CSV table of C-alpha atoms and ligand atoms in Angstrom, one decimal:
chain,number,residue,atom,x,y,z
A,1,ASP,CA,87.8,166.7,18.8
A,2,THR,CA,86.3,163.9,18.1
A,3,SER,CA,84.4,163.0,21.3
A,4,GLY,CA,81.1,163.5,20.4
A,5,THR,CA,81.3,160.7,18.4
A,6,PRO,CA,82.2,157.2,18.3
A,7,TRP,CA,84.8,156.8,16.6
A,8,GLY,CA,86.4,158.8,18.7
A,9,HIS,CA,89.6,156.0,19.5
A,10,PHE,CA,89.7,155.2,15.5
A,11,GLY,CA,88.9,158.7,13.8
A,12,ASP,CA,86.7,159.5,11.9
A,13,PRO,CA,85.9,156.7,8.7
A,14,PRO,CA,85.1,159.0,6.4
A,15,GLY,CA,81.6,159.9,5.5
A,16,THR,CA,80.5,159.8,9.1
A,17,PRO,CA,78.6,162.7,10.6
A,18,ARG,CA,80.4,164.8,13.1
A,19,GLU,CA,78.2,164.9,16.3
A,20,SER,CA,80.5,166.2,18.1
A,21,PHE,CA,80.1,169.5,15.9
A,22,GLY,CA,76.9,170.2,17.5
A,23,ASP,CA,77.5,168.3,20.9
A,24,THR,CA,80.4,169.9,22.8
A,25,SER,CA,79.5,168.2,26.4
A,26,GLY,CA,81.9,165.9,25.6
A,27,THR,CA,84.7,168.6,26.1
A,28,PRO,CA,85.7,171.3,28.4
A,29,TRP,CA,83.8,174.0,27.0
A,30,GLY,CA,80.7,173.1,27.7
A,31,ARG,CA,78.0,174.7,26.7
A,32,SER,CA,79.3,178.7,26.7
A,33,GLY,CA,82.5,177.2,25.6
A,34,GLY,CA,84.9,180.7,24.4
A,35,LEU,CA,82.6,182.5,27.8
A,36,GLU,CA,83.5,180.1,30.0
A,37,LEU,CA,87.2,179.7,28.7
A,38,LEU,CA,87.5,183.6,28.6
A,39,ARG,CA,86.5,183.6,32.7
A,40,ALA,CA,88.5,180.9,33.5
A,41,LEU,CA,91.8,182.5,31.9
A,42,LEU,CA,91.5,185.9,33.8
A,43,SER,CA,90.4,183.9,36.7
A,44,ARG,CA,94.0,181.9,36.5
A,45,THR,CA,95.8,184.9,34.9
A,46,LEU,CA,94.4,188.2,36.1
A,47,GLY,CA,92.5,187.1,39.5
A,48,LEU,CA,89.5,188.6,38.2
A,49,GLY,CA,85.9,187.2,39.0
A,50,GLY,CA,87.4,184.1,40.1
A,51,ASP,CA,85.9,181.7,42.3
A,52,ARG,CA,88.4,181.3,44.9
A,53,ALA,CA,86.8,178.0,47.0
A,54,GLU,CA,88.2,177.8,50.3
A,55,PRO,CA,89.5,174.0,51.1
A,56,VAL,CA,86.6,171.6,53.2
A,57,LEU,CA,89.0,169.4,54.0
A,58,ASP,CA,91.1,169.4,56.6
A,59,GLU,CA,93.5,166.9,55.2
A,60,LEU,CA,93.6,165.6,51.0
A,61,SER,CA,93.3,161.2,52.6
A,62,LEU,CA,90.2,159.8,52.8
A,63,ALA,CA,90.8,159.9,56.6
A,64,GLY,CA,89.9,163.6,56.1
A,65,VAL,CA,87.7,162.8,53.9
A,66,GLY,CA,86.0,159.9,57.1
A,67,ARG,CA,86.2,163.7,59.6
A,68,PHE,CA,84.1,166.0,56.7
A,69,ILE,CA,81.3,163.6,56.6
A,70,LYS,CA,81.1,162.9,60.2
A,71,SER,CA,81.0,167.1,60.4
A,72,ASP,CA,77.9,168.8,60.7
A,73,ARG,CA,78.3,170.5,57.6
A,74,CYS,CA,78.5,167.5,54.9
A,75,LYS,CA,74.7,166.7,54.3
A,76,ASN,CA,74.4,165.6,50.4
A,77,ILE,CA,76.7,163.4,49.0
A,78,VAL,CA,76.9,162.7,45.0
A,79,CYS,CA,77.9,159.8,44.2
A,80,MET,CA,79.6,158.4,41.0
A,81,VAL,CA,80.0,155.1,39.6
A,82,GLY,CA,80.7,152.8,36.8
A,83,ALA,CA,81.7,149.4,36.1
A,84,GLY,CA,84.8,149.0,38.4
A,85,ILE,CA,82.1,148.8,41.3
A,86,SER,CA,81.0,145.2,40.2
A,87,THR,CA,83.7,143.7,39.1
A,88,SER,CA,83.7,142.1,42.6
A,89,ALA,CA,80.1,140.9,41.2
A,90,GLY,CA,81.8,138.9,38.7
A,91,ILE,CA,80.3,141.9,36.0
A,92,PRO,CA,83.1,142.3,34.1
A,93,ASP,CA,84.6,146.4,33.3
A,94,PHE,CA,85.1,147.6,30.1
A,95,ARG,CA,88.4,149.3,29.8
A,96,SER,CA,90.9,146.7,32.3
A,97,PRO,CA,93.4,145.5,30.1
A,98,GLY,CA,93.4,141.7,29.5
A,99,THR,CA,89.3,141.6,32.4
A,100,GLY,CA,87.6,144.5,30.6
A,101,LEU,CA,85.1,143.8,28.1
A,102,TYR,CA,86.9,145.5,24.8
A,103,SER,CA,90.1,143.5,25.0
A,104,ASN,CA,88.0,140.2,24.8
A,105,LEU,CA,85.1,141.1,21.9
A,106,GLN,CA,87.7,139.2,19.0
A,107,SER,CA,84.7,136.5,18.4
A,108,TYR,CA,82.1,139.0,17.6
A,109,ASN,CA,83.4,139.7,14.3
A,110,LEU,CA,82.7,143.7,15.4
A,111,PRO,CA,84.8,146.4,13.0
A,112,TYR,CA,85.7,148.8,16.2
A,113,PRO,CA,85.1,146.8,20.3
A,114,GLU,CA,82.9,149.6,20.7
A,115,ALA,CA,80.6,149.3,17.6
A,116,ILE,CA,78.4,146.9,20.1
A,117,PHE,CA,77.1,149.3,22.2
A,118,GLU,CA,76.7,152.0,18.7
A,119,ILE,CA,73.3,152.6,18.0
A,120,GLY,CA,73.5,152.8,14.1
A,121,PHE,CA,75.5,149.3,14.1
A,122,PHE,CA,72.9,147.2,16.0
A,123,LYS,CA,69.9,148.3,14.3
A,124,LYS,CA,71.6,147.0,10.7
A,125,HIS,CA,73.6,143.7,12.8
A,126,PRO,CA,71.9,143.3,16.5
A,127,GLU,CA,72.7,139.8,16.3
A,128,PRO,CA,76.3,140.4,18.3
A,129,PHE,CA,75.5,142.3,20.6
A,130,PHE,CA,72.3,140.6,21.5
A,131,ALA,CA,75.0,137.3,21.6
A,132,LEU,CA,77.4,139.4,24.1
A,133,ALA,CA,73.9,140.0,26.7
A,134,ARG,CA,73.8,136.3,27.0
A,135,GLU,CA,77.3,135.1,27.5
A,136,LEU,CA,77.2,138.4,30.0
A,137,TYR,CA,73.8,137.7,31.5
A,138,PRO,CA,74.8,137.9,35.1
A,139,GLY,CA,73.9,134.5,36.9
A,140,GLN,CA,72.9,136.3,40.3
A,141,PHE,CA,72.3,139.3,41.1
A,142,LYS,CA,74.3,140.4,43.7
A,143,PRO,CA,75.6,144.0,44.6
A,144,THR,CA,79.1,144.5,46.1
A,145,VAL,CA,80.4,145.8,49.6
A,146,CYS,CA,80.5,149.3,47.4
A,147,HIS,CA,77.1,148.8,46.0
A,148,TYR,CA,75.7,148.3,50.3
A,149,PHE,CA,78.1,151.2,50.9
A,150,MET,CA,75.8,153.9,49.4
A,151,ARG,CA,72.3,152.6,50.5
A,152,LEU,CA,74.3,152.8,54.1
A,153,LEU,CA,74.9,156.9,52.8
A,154,GLN,CA,71.4,157.3,51.6
A,155,ASP,CA,69.8,155.2,54.8
A,156,LYS,CA,72.0,157.9,57.4
A,157,GLY,CA,69.8,160.3,55.0
A,158,LEU,CA,73.3,161.7,53.2
A,159,LEU,CA,72.5,160.2,49.5
A,160,LEU,CA,71.8,163.1,47.5
A,161,ARG,CA,71.5,161.2,44.0
A,162,CYS,CA,74.2,158.3,42.9
A,163,TYR,CA,74.9,158.6,39.0
A,164,THR,CA,75.5,155.5,37.8
A,165,GLN,CA,77.0,154.5,34.6
A,166,ASN,CA,76.1,150.8,35.5
A,167,ILE,CA,73.8,148.8,33.7
A,168,ASP,CA,73.5,145.2,35.8
A,169,THR,CA,70.0,146.7,37.9
A,170,LEU,CA,72.4,146.6,41.0
A,171,GLU,CA,71.9,150.1,42.4
A,172,ARG,CA,68.1,149.1,42.6
A,173,VAL,CA,69.1,145.2,44.0
A,174,ALA,CA,71.0,147.1,47.1
A,175,GLY,CA,67.7,148.8,47.5
A,176,LEU,CA,68.6,152.8,46.2
A,177,ASP,CA,66.0,154.2,45.7
A,178,PRO,CA,65.0,154.6,42.2
A,179,GLU,CA,64.3,158.7,43.1
A,180,LEU,CA,68.0,159.4,44.2
A,181,LEU,CA,69.2,156.8,41.5
A,182,VAL,CA,70.0,158.8,37.9
A,183,GLU,CA,70.8,155.6,35.2
A,184,ALA,CA,72.6,158.1,32.9
A,185,HIS,CA,73.7,155.0,30.2
A,186,GLY,CA,70.3,153.6,31.4
A,187,THR,CA,69.6,149.6,31.9
A,188,PHE,CA,68.5,146.7,31.1
A,189,PHE,CA,65.5,146.8,34.0
A,190,THR,CA,62.9,147.9,30.6
A,191,SER,CA,63.2,146.5,27.4
A,192,HIS,CA,61.3,149.2,24.2
A,193,CYS,CA,60.3,148.4,21.0
A,194,LEU,CA,62.7,150.0,18.8
A,195,ARG,CA,59.9,152.1,16.1
A,196,ALA,CA,59.5,155.0,16.8
A,197,SER,CA,55.7,155.0,16.3
A,198,CYS,CA,55.1,151.2,18.6
A,199,ARG,CA,57.7,151.8,21.5
A,200,GLN,CA,55.9,149.2,23.3
A,201,SER,CA,57.2,148.1,27.2
A,202,TYR,CA,58.9,145.1,27.8
A,203,SER,CA,60.6,143.3,31.4
A,204,LEU,CA,63.0,142.1,32.5
A,205,ALA,CA,62.4,139.1,32.3
A,206,TRP,CA,60.8,139.1,28.7
A,207,MET,CA,64.2,139.9,27.7
A,208,ARG,CA,65.7,137.4,28.9
A,209,GLU,CA,63.9,134.6,27.7
A,210,ARG,CA,64.8,135.5,24.3
A,211,ILE,CA,67.9,136.2,25.4
A,212,PHE,CA,68.6,132.9,26.3
A,213,SER,CA,66.7,131.3,23.0
A,214,SER,CA,68.9,133.0,21.3
A,215,LEU,CA,66.4,134.9,19.4
A,216,VAL,CA,67.1,138.4,18.5
A,217,PRO,CA,63.9,140.3,20.7
A,218,LYS,CA,60.7,140.9,18.2
A,219,CYS,CA,58.3,143.6,19.0
A,220,GLU,CA,55.1,141.4,19.9
A,221,LYS,CA,53.3,144.6,18.6
A,222,CYS,CA,54.5,145.3,15.1
A,223,GLN,CA,57.5,143.1,14.8
A,224,GLY,CA,59.9,145.5,15.5
A,225,LEU,CA,63.2,145.3,16.9
A,226,VAL,CA,63.5,145.5,20.5
A,227,LYS,CA,66.2,147.4,22.4
A,228,PRO,CA,67.2,146.7,27.0
A,229,ASP,CA,66.9,150.4,27.5
A,230,ILE,CA,70.4,150.9,27.8
A,231,VAL,CA,71.8,154.3,25.9
A,232,PHE,CA,73.8,152.7,23.3
A,233,PHE,CA,76.6,155.6,21.6
A,234,GLY,CA,75.2,158.0,19.4
A,235,GLU,CA,72.0,157.7,22.3
A,236,ASN,CA,70.8,160.8,24.8
A,237,LEU,CA,70.9,160.4,28.2
A,238,PRO,CA,68.0,160.4,30.6
A,239,SER,CA,67.1,164.5,31.4
A,240,ARG,CA,67.4,163.8,35.3
A,241,PHE,CA,71.4,163.4,34.2
A,242,PHE,CA,71.4,167.2,34.2
A,243,ALA,CA,70.3,168.3,36.8
A,244,LEU,CA,72.1,171.0,38.9
A,245,LEU,CA,74.2,169.6,41.7
A,246,GLU,CA,74.0,171.1,45.0
A,247,SER,CA,76.5,168.5,47.0
A,248,THR,CA,78.5,169.2,49.7
A,249,LEU,CA,80.9,166.3,48.4
A,250,LEU,CA,81.4,163.4,46.0
A,251,ILE,CA,82.3,160.0,45.9
A,252,ILE,CA,83.2,158.7,42.8
A,253,MET,CA,83.9,155.1,42.4
A,254,GLY,CA,84.4,152.1,39.9
A,255,THR,CA,85.2,154.1,36.7
A,256,SER,CA,87.9,154.9,34.5
A,257,LEU,CA,85.7,158.5,32.8
A,258,GLN,CA,86.5,158.2,29.4
A,259,VAL,CA,82.8,158.2,28.3
A,260,GLN,CA,80.6,162.1,28.4
A,261,PRO,CA,79.5,163.7,29.3
A,262,PHE,CA,79.0,161.3,32.2
A,263,ALA,CA,82.7,162.7,33.3
A,264,SER,CA,82.1,166.0,32.6
A,265,LEU,CA,79.4,165.4,36.2
A,266,ILE,CA,83.1,166.3,37.9
A,267,SER,CA,83.1,169.1,37.0
A,268,ARG,CA,80.1,170.7,37.5
A,269,VAL,CA,80.1,170.4,41.6
A,270,PRO,CA,80.8,173.2,43.5
A,271,THR,CA,84.4,174.6,43.2
A,272,ASN,CA,84.3,173.8,46.2
A,273,THR,CA,82.8,170.3,46.9
A,274,PRO,CA,85.4,167.7,47.7
A,275,ARG,CA,85.8,164.9,45.6
A,276,LEU,CA,87.0,161.2,46.5
A,277,LEU,CA,89.0,158.7,44.3
A,278,ILE,CA,87.4,155.2,45.0
A,279,ASN,CA,89.9,153.2,42.4
A,280,LYS,CA,92.0,151.5,40.8
A,281,GLU,CA,94.4,153.5,39.2
A,282,LYS,CA,93.6,157.9,39.2
A,283,THR,CA,91.4,158.9,36.3
A,284,GLY,CA,89.5,161.7,35.7
A,285,GLN,CA,93.2,164.4,36.1
A,286,SER,CA,92.5,166.7,33.0
A,287,ASP,CA,95.6,167.2,31.4
A,288,PRO,CA,98.4,170.4,32.0
A,289,LEU,CA,97.2,173.0,28.9
A,290,MET,CA,93.7,172.0,30.5
A,291,SER,CA,94.5,172.8,34.1
A,292,LEU,CA,96.6,176.0,33.4
A,293,MET,CA,93.8,177.0,32.3
A,294,GLY,CA,91.7,176.0,35.5
A,295,PHE,CA,89.5,173.3,34.1
A,296,GLY,CA,88.7,171.2,36.1
A,297,GLY,CA,90.4,167.6,36.0
A,298,MET,CA,90.5,165.8,39.0
A,299,ASP,CA,93.9,167.1,40.9
A,300,PHE,CA,95.3,164.4,43.0
A,301,ASP,CA,98.6,165.8,43.5
A,302,SER,CA,100.0,168.6,42.2
A,303,ASP,CA,100.8,172.2,44.5
A,304,LYS,CA,97.6,173.6,43.9
A,305,ALA,CA,96.0,170.8,45.2
A,306,TYR,CA,93.0,171.8,47.2
A,307,ARG,CA,90.0,169.5,47.6
A,308,ASP,CA,90.6,165.5,45.2
A,309,VAL,CA,91.6,163.3,47.0
A,310,ALA,CA,93.2,159.4,45.3
A,311,TRP,CA,92.2,156.0,46.9
A,312,LEU,CA,94.0,153.6,44.8
A,313,GLY,CA,92.5,149.8,45.3
A,314,ASP,CA,89.2,148.2,45.2
A,315,CYS,CA,86.0,150.1,45.6
A,316,ASP,CA,85.0,147.3,48.0
A,317,SER,CA,87.4,147.4,50.7
A,318,GLY,CA,87.6,151.8,49.6
A,319,CYS,CA,84.5,151.4,51.0
A,320,LEU,CA,85.2,149.7,54.0
A,321,ALA,CA,88.5,151.4,55.0
A,322,LEU,CA,85.7,154.6,55.1
A,323,ALA,CA,83.0,152.7,56.3
A,324,GLU,CA,86.1,152.0,59.8
A,325,LEU,CA,86.2,155.9,59.6
A,326,LEU,CA,83.5,156.6,60.4
A,327,GLY,CA,82.1,153.6,62.5
A,328,TRP,CA,79.9,152.2,60.1
A,329,LYS,CA,81.7,148.9,59.3
A,330,GLU,CA,79.9,146.3,61.3
A,331,GLU,CA,76.7,147.5,60.2
A,332,LEU,CA,77.3,147.4,56.6
A,333,GLU,CA,79.3,144.1,57.2
A,334,GLU,CA,75.8,143.3,58.0
A,335,LEU,CA,74.3,144.5,55.8
A,336,VAL,CA,75.7,142.6,52.9
A,337,GLN,CA,75.5,139.1,55.2
A,338,ARG,CA,72.0,139.4,55.3
A,339,GLU,CA,71.5,140.6,52.2
A,340,HIS,CA,73.7,138.6,50.3
A,341,ALA,CA,71.7,135.6,52.5
A,342,ALA,CA,68.2,137.0,51.4
A,343,ILE,CA,68.8,136.6,47.7
A,344,ASP,CA,70.8,133.6,47.6
A,345,ALA,CA,67.2,132.4,49.6
A,346,LYS,CA,65.3,133.0,46.6
A,347,GLY,CA,68.2,130.6,45.1
A,348,GLY,CA,69.8,132.8,42.9
A,349,ASP,CA,66.8,134.6,41.0
A,350,ARG,CA,68.3,136.4,37.8
A,351,ASP,CA,66.8,139.4,38.0
A,352,GLY,CA,68.1,140.7,40.7
A,353,GLY,CA,64.2,139.6,42.6
A,354,ILE,CA,63.3,143.9,41.9
A,355,PRO,CA,59.2,143.8,41.2
A,356,GLN,CA,58.7,143.5,37.6
A,357,LYS,CA,56.9,145.7,35.9
A,358,PRO,CA,54.3,144.4,33.7
A,359,GLN,CA,54.3,144.2,29.9
A,360,GLY,CA,53.7,147.0,27.9
A,361,ASP,CA,53.3,149.1,31.0
A,362,GLU,CA,54.7,152.8,30.0
A,363,ASP,CA,58.2,153.6,31.6
A,364,LYS,CA,57.6,156.2,34.7
A,365,ASP,CA,61.0,156.3,36.6
A,366,GLY,CA,63.5,158.0,33.8
A,367,GLY,CA,65.4,154.9,33.0
A,368,SER,CA,64.8,154.9,29.8
A,369,PRO,CA,66.6,156.9,27.1
A,370,LYS,CA,63.8,157.6,24.5
A,371,LYS,CA,62.1,159.0,27.0
A,372,SER,CA,64.5,162.2,27.4
A,373,LEU,CA,64.9,163.3,24.3
A,374,GLY,CA,64.2,167.0,26.1
A,375,ASP,CA,66.4,169.2,24.6
A,376,GLU,CA,68.7,169.3,27.5
A,377,GLY,CA,69.6,165.6,26.4
A,378,LYS,CA,73.2,164.8,24.7
A,379,ALA,CA,74.3,162.0,22.7
A,380,GLN,CA,76.5,159.4,24.9
A,381,SER,CA,80.3,160.2,23.1
A,382,GLU,CA,83.3,158.4,23.6
A,383,PRO,CA,86.1,161.2,25.2
A,384,LYS,CA,89.0,161.9,23.6
A,385,LYS,CA,92.0,159.3,23.8
A,386,GLY,CA,95.1,160.3,25.8
A,387,LEU,CA,92.8,160.6,29.2
A,388,GLY,CA,92.9,157.3,30.4
A,389,SER,CA,96.7,156.0,29.2
A,390,LYS,CA,98.0,158.9,30.7
A,391,ALA,CA,95.8,158.1,34.1
A,392,LYS,CA,97.2,154.3,33.9
A,393,ALA,CA,100.6,156.0,33.5
A,394,GLU,CA,101.0,158.1,35.9
A,395,LYS,CA,99.5,155.4,38.0
A,396,ASP,CA,101.7,154.2,40.9
A,397,PRO,CA,102.3,150.5,41.5
A,398,LYS,CA,103.9,150.7,45.0
A,399,LYS,CA,100.5,152.4,46.1
A,400,PRO,CA,98.2,150.0,45.1
A,401,GLN,CA,96.2,149.7,48.8
A,402,GLY,CA,97.0,152.7,50.2
A,403,GLY,CA,94.1,154.4,51.2
A,404,ASP,CA,95.4,157.1,53.4
A,405,LYS,CA,99.1,157.0,52.5
A,406,ASP,CA,98.5,157.7,49.3
A,407,LYS,CA,97.5,161.2,50.0
A,408,ALA,CA,100.4,161.6,52.8
A,409,GLU,CA,102.7,163.4,50.9
A,410,ASN,CA,100.4,166.0,50.0
A,411,ASP,CA,100.5,169.0,52.4
A,412,PRO,CA,97.5,169.7,53.2
A,413,GLU,CA,98.9,173.9,54.3
A,414,LYS,CA,100.2,174.2,51.2
A,415,SER,CA,97.4,173.1,49.5
A,416,ARG,CA,94.9,175.7,51.0
A,417,GLY,CA,97.4,178.5,48.6
A,418,GLY,CA,95.4,176.7,45.2
A,419,GLN,CA,92.3,177.8,43.5
G,501,OAD,P1,85.9,151.0,32.8
G,501,OAD,O1,85.9,149.6,32.3
G,501,OAD,O2,85.8,152.1,31.6
G,501,OAD,O3,86.6,151.8,34.0
G,501,OAD,C1,86.4,151.2,34.8
G,501,OAD,C2,87.2,151.4,35.9
G,501,OAD,O4,87.8,151.0,37.2
G,501,OAD,C3,88.7,151.5,35.9
G,501,OAD,O5,89.3,152.3,35.8
G,501,OAD,C4,89.6,150.0,36.6
G,501,OAD,O6,90.8,150.1,37.1
G,501,OAD,C5,88.1,150.1,38.0
G,501,OAD,N1,87.8,148.9,38.4
G,501,OAD,C6,88.1,147.9,38.1
G,501,OAD,N2,87.4,147.1,39.2
G,501,OAD,C7,87.9,147.9,40.1
G,501,OAD,C8,87.4,148.0,41.8
G,501,OAD,N3,86.9,146.2,41.5
G,501,OAD,N4,87.8,148.4,42.6
G,501,OAD,C9,88.3,149.8,42.1
G,501,OAD,N5,88.3,149.8,40.8
G,501,OAD,C10,88.3,149.0,40.0
G,501,OAD,O7,84.2,151.2,33.0
G,501,OAD,P2,83.4,152.5,33.1
G,501,OAD,O8,84.0,154.0,32.9
G,501,OAD,O9,81.8,152.9,33.8
G,501,OAD,O10,78.7,152.7,27.9
G,501,OAD,O11,82.9,152.7,31.6
G,501,OAD,C11,81.8,153.8,31.0
G,501,OAD,C12,81.5,154.2,30.1
G,501,OAD,O12,81.8,153.0,29.1
G,501,OAD,C13,80.8,152.4,29.9
G,501,OAD,O13,79.5,152.6,31.0
G,501,OAD,C14,80.0,151.6,28.8
G,501,OAD,C15,81.1,151.6,28.3
G,501,OAD,O14,81.1,152.0,26.8
G,501,OAD,C16,77.9,151.9,27.9
G,501,OAD,O15,77.2,153.0,26.8
G,501,OAD,C17,77.7,150.9,27.7
């Protein structure tokens, strides 16, 4: 199991510390490991002590999810998002073949693509990361339809929390309340000196200036290396990430669900919470052995499927389709137009128009990964290889915009017998 290390994809080089031994968050065994396994096995095979979840959706389809949201039973929606929600804003994702960042890093001369986000590598060789930051720095911070759909959920009092892996700050620009936002992989919004004795904070504007002057950012107080507060592989996630989720609906958008512990969120919602995936491909499905043992990857298609719905296509279209089912489509389109016009009026503010914290201020919003080195903190890790490629293999190219049709073959009656 190399899932706890950034080396996961490439195998451990000799002498690499095996972080994964202490950190099982990247595996389905979780913290209580063996006990959980035993419980799941007993509940599966003997019907003992299992939580037999009653299906909540009247149909495993986008329309079924829409009806559930409109009912008074759906009060707390949790969103889990990744790079795919920002690609329509012109920011590449990581793993899409050809366009994803990891297939375009040849010029940086890295030992392996993920090294660019690996803390040990960064401390020795910060240049590639800052060169990439310069290359990818958004010309304009313009959130997508998908971001504004989450804003609508918030405005309507339905959003319990948004977990994002993205570091582009677009959730903030779209007006999501920082209290509801968990920037699980940190953010570019603030930066800190890496020296433990210093930890001086710097603003996005300060960092942007350094990035564009091609200087490796150095602390003005101690000359230590300054790094944006994004969570590198080998760093801990904010402790807020680990709070329990009392959600009634999970909406997962634009993520390959390949990086732990983020991906494990899908298993941390109650067993009867419906999970809607809006993505170009099916992701998060566990391998058959794990499913047999009751470990909850997504199950869109089996006879036992009872709560998971995949809407395959681009996130903006998926959100518009859902908004239409909810009777919010016009409102969403107007919101996008209004907000984009306001951003344009500011002339493409490169800091996204978000009020900057004064330099030297302590980070109070929980976005700083270093502030969260509590017991609960888990290092971000690359997962086991198989899942993503498997999910890709299972993608049905005939159904790219399928919406409800994607699940038409699923008989909701049949699925009631599951779990
Ligand atoms: P990935 O690049 O791994 O996955 C993006 C997913 O979104 C893929 O499944 C794409 O098919 C899908 N996708 C892309 N564009 C889309 C669109 N317009 N509409 C719908 N789906 C779309 O990105 P993440 O899952 O976010 O860590 O990656 C997770 C982490 O891996 C990142 O946070 C990053 C990286 O290493 C860091 O710490 C920097």
